[in-house]
Amino acid sequence: MDRIKKYVVSVVKSGRPVWFGCDMGKFYSAKHALMDPELIDYKSAFDFDFGMTKMERMQFGECTMTHIMVLTGVHVEDDGKPVRWRVENSYGESVGDKGYLTMTDKWFDEYVFQVVLEKRDLPNDVLDVLDQEAAVLPFWDIFGIMGP
C-alpha cells in the first residue's frame, strides 16, 4: 500500500486528481466531513474491538466498495508519508465542507480498494503487469462491483 500511495501522492501534488473506490459506509461523519477509523472509539465505550484485517473484512463481506470519489489534496509529513487527504465528493457543495471531505491516511489503508493512475505516473516494473493475461472476476467479487 505504501508504494501505491507514493504514486498517488506524486500525482495529487502535481495538481491532478486521483479517482478512487472505497467503502463509504465505514467510520464517516457527514457532519464533520471526516473519514477516520478512529472516529468512534468502540473499545473504550463498549470494550469491543472489531479485530478483523482488511482482507478478512473483504472475505466475509463486511466491507465492499460502495462509492467513487477523487483525491484532490494531501498533507504529508517531512518523511513524505501522507497523514490526511482532501477528497472531493460527487454529492455537491451541500455535503461535507463545500463538497470536500478529509480522509485520514489510516482510513485510506482500511477502506480504499482501488485507485486509477495514468501509465505515465507508474514505473515500468508496475506496468509490466499489463503484459499478463487478464483474470475475469466473478460478478460478486468486491473488485467487480464498481470499476473505472
GROMACS .gro file of N, CA, C and O in nm, residues 62-104:
model
  172
   62GLU      N    1  -1.787  -0.803   0.499
   62GLU     CA    2  -1.811  -0.696   0.595
   62GLU      C    3  -1.772  -0.561   0.536
   62GLU      O    4  -1.805  -0.457   0.588
   63CYS      N    5  -1.703  -0.566   0.425
   63CYS     CA    6  -1.651  -0.445   0.364
   63CYS      C    7  -1.657  -0.462   0.212
   63CYS      O    8  -1.620  -0.568   0.161
   64THR      N    9  -1.704  -0.361   0.143
   64THR     CA   10  -1.710  -0.368  -0.002
   64THR      C   11  -1.703  -0.228  -0.061
   64THR      O   12  -1.736  -0.131   0.006
   65MET      N   13  -1.663  -0.218  -0.184
   65MET     CA   14  -1.652  -0.087  -0.247
   65MET      C   15  -1.792  -0.036  -0.280
   65MET      O   16  -1.868  -0.101  -0.352
   66THR      N   17  -1.825   0.080  -0.226
   66THR     CA   18  -1.960   0.134  -0.241
   66THR      C   19  -1.965   0.272  -0.306
   66THR      O   20  -2.073   0.319  -0.339
   67HIS      N   21  -1.852   0.338  -0.320
   67HIS     CA   22  -1.856   0.476  -0.367
   67HIS      C   23  -1.725   0.512  -0.436
   67HIS      O   24  -1.620   0.456  -0.404
   68ILE      N   25  -1.734   0.606  -0.528
   68ILE     CA   26  -1.617   0.653  -0.602
   68ILE      C   27  -1.607   0.804  -0.584
   68ILE      O   28  -1.706   0.875  -0.594
   69MET      N   29  -1.486   0.851  -0.554
   69MET     CA   30  -1.460   0.995  -0.539
   69MET      C   31  -1.322   1.025  -0.596
   69MET      O   32  -1.259   0.936  -0.655
   70VAL      N   33  -1.274   1.149  -0.577
   70VAL     CA   34  -1.139   1.182  -0.622
   70VAL      C   35  -1.060   1.247  -0.509
   70VAL      O   36  -1.114   1.321  -0.427
   71LEU      N   37  -0.932   1.215  -0.507
   71LEU     CA   38  -0.838   1.278  -0.415
   71LEU      C   39  -0.785   1.404  -0.483
   71LEU      O   40  -0.740   1.398  -0.597
   72THR      N   41  -0.793   1.517  -0.412
   72THR     CA   42  -0.751   1.643  -0.472
   72THR      C   43  -0.640   1.713  -0.392
   72THR      O   44  -0.588   1.814  -0.437
   73GLY      N   45  -0.607   1.661  -0.276
   73GLY     CA   46  -0.501   1.721  -0.196
   73GLY      C   47  -0.448   1.620  -0.096
   73GLY      O   48  -0.514   1.521  -0.065
   74VAL      N   49  -0.327   1.646  -0.047
   74VAL     CA   50  -0.266   1.555   0.051
   74VAL      C   51  -0.174   1.635   0.142
   74VAL      O   52  -0.106   1.727   0.098
   75HIS      N   53  -0.177   1.601   0.270
   75HIS     CA   54  -0.084   1.657   0.367
   75HIS      C   55   0.017   1.548   0.400
   75HIS      O   56  -0.022   1.438   0.442
   76VAL      N   57   0.145   1.577   0.379
   76VAL     CA   58   0.249   1.478   0.406
   76VAL      C   59   0.342   1.529   0.515
   76VAL      O   60   0.360   1.650   0.533
   77GLU      N   61   0.400   1.435   0.588
   77GLU     CA   62   0.500   1.467   0.691
   77GLU      C   63   0.634   1.492   0.622
   77GLU      O   64   0.649   1.472   0.502
   78ASP      N   65   0.733   1.529   0.700
   78ASP     CA   66   0.867   1.555   0.647
   78ASP      C   67   0.927   1.434   0.576
   78ASP      O   68   1.006   1.449   0.483
   79ASP      N   69   0.888   1.313   0.618
   79ASP     CA   70   0.940   1.191   0.556
   79ASP      C   71   0.868   1.156   0.425
   79ASP      O   72   0.898   1.056   0.363
   80GLY      N   73   0.769   1.239   0.386
   80GLY     CA   74   0.697   1.217   0.261
   80GLY      C   75   0.576   1.129   0.274
   80GLY      O   76   0.504   1.108   0.177
   81LYS      N   77   0.551   1.075   0.394
   81LYS     CA   78   0.435   0.987   0.412
   81LYS      C   79   0.309   1.069   0.437
   81LYS      O   80   0.310   1.166   0.512
   82PRO      N   81   0.198   1.029   0.373
   82PRO     CA   82   0.074   1.105   0.389
   82PRO      C   83   0.014   1.089   0.530
   82PRO      O   84   0.028   0.985   0.593
   83VAL      N   85  -0.052   1.197   0.574
   83VAL     CA   86  -0.121   1.198   0.703
   83VAL      C   87  -0.272   1.204   0.680
   83VAL      O   88  -0.348   1.133   0.742
   84ARG      N   89  -0.311   1.293   0.587
   84ARG     CA   90  -0.453   1.307   0.554
   84ARG      C   91  -0.466   1.351   0.408
   84ARG      O   92  -0.373   1.405   0.350
   85TRP      N   93  -0.585   1.326   0.356
   85TRP     CA   94  -0.614   1.351   0.216
   85TRP      C   95  -0.736   1.442   0.203
   85TRP      O   96  -0.828   1.432   0.283
   86ARG      N   97  -0.737   1.524   0.100
   86ARG     CA   98  -0.854   1.605   0.067
   86ARG      C   99  -0.931   1.529  -0.040
   86ARG      O  100  -0.875   1.491  -0.144
   87VAL      N  101  -1.059   1.506  -0.012
   87VAL     CA  102  -1.143   1.426  -0.100
   87VAL      C  103  -1.255   1.513  -0.156
   87VAL      O  104  -1.322   1.584  -0.081
   88GLU      N  105  -1.272   1.508  -0.287
   88GLU     CA  106  -1.386   1.576  -0.348
   88GLU      C  107  -1.494   1.473  -0.375
   88GLU      O  108  -1.470   1.373  -0.442
   89ASN      N  109  -1.610   1.499  -0.320
   89ASN     CA  110  -1.722   1.408  -0.334
   89ASN      C  111  -1.809   1.451  -0.451
   89ASN      O  112  -1.807   1.567  -0.491
   90SER      N  113  -1.889   1.361  -0.501
   90SER     CA  114  -1.977   1.391  -0.614
   90SER      C  115  -2.113   1.444  -0.568
   90SER      O  116  -2.198   1.472  -0.651
   91TYR      N  117  -2.135   1.456  -0.438
   91TYR     CA  118  -2.265   1.498  -0.387
   91TYR      C  119  -2.288   1.648  -0.397
   91TYR      O  120  -2.397   1.696  -0.371
   92GLY      N  121  -2.187   1.726  -0.429
   92GLY     CA  122  -2.203   1.870  -0.440
   92GLY      C  123  -2.170   1.942  -0.311
   92GLY      O  124  -2.130   1.882  -0.211
   93GLU      N  125  -2.187   2.073  -0.312
   93GLU     CA  126  -2.145   2.158  -0.200
   93GLU      C  127  -2.227   2.139  -0.073
   93GLU      O  128  -2.186   2.184   0.033
   94SER      N  129  -2.342   2.074  -0.082
   94SER     CA  130  -2.428   2.059   0.037
   94SER      C  131  -2.376   1.952   0.134
   94SER      O  132  -2.421   1.945   0.247
   95VAL      N  133  -2.282   1.870   0.091
   95VAL     CA  134  -2.228   1.764   0.175
   95VAL      C  135  -2.083   1.796   0.209
   95VAL      O  136  -2.007   1.841   0.125
   96GLY      N  137  -2.048   1.772   0.335
   96GLY     CA  138  -1.910   1.795   0.378
   96GLY      C  139  -1.880   1.943   0.391
   96GLY      O  140  -1.968   2.024   0.419
   97ASP      N  141  -1.756   1.977   0.365
   97ASP     CA  142  -1.712   2.117   0.370
   97ASP      C  143  -1.712   2.169   0.226
   97ASP      O  144  -1.613   2.158   0.155
   98LYS      N  145  -1.828   2.219   0.182
   98LYS     CA  146  -1.847   2.268   0.045
   98LYS      C  147  -1.814   2.161  -0.058
   98LYS      O  148  -1.753   2.189  -0.162
   99GLY      N  149  -1.850   2.038  -0.028
   99GLY     CA  150  -1.828   1.927  -0.121
   99GLY      C  151  -1.699   1.850  -0.097
   99GLY      O  152  -1.672   1.752  -0.165
  100TYR      N  153  -1.619   1.893   0.000
  100TYR     CA  154  -1.492   1.827   0.028
  100TYR      C  155  -1.496   1.757   0.164
  100TYR      O  156  -1.565   1.799   0.256
  101LEU      N  157  -1.419   1.649   0.174
  101LEU     CA  158  -1.405   1.572   0.297
  101LEU      C  159  -1.257   1.561   0.331
  101LEU      O  160  -1.172   1.574   0.243
  102THR      N  161  -1.229   1.533   0.458
  102THR     CA  162  -1.093   1.500   0.500
  102THR      C  163  -1.088   1.351   0.533
  102THR      O  164  -1.172   1.302   0.608
  103MET      N  165  -0.993   1.281   0.473
  103MET     CA  166  -0.976   1.139   0.496
  103MET      C  167  -0.839   1.118   0.560
  103MET      O  168  -0.738   1.163   0.506
  104THR      N  169  -0.835   1.051   0.675
  104THR     CA  170  -0.706   1.021   0.735
  104THR      C  171  -0.637   0.911   0.654
  104THR      O  172  -0.701   0.834   0.584
   0.00000   0.00000   0.00000
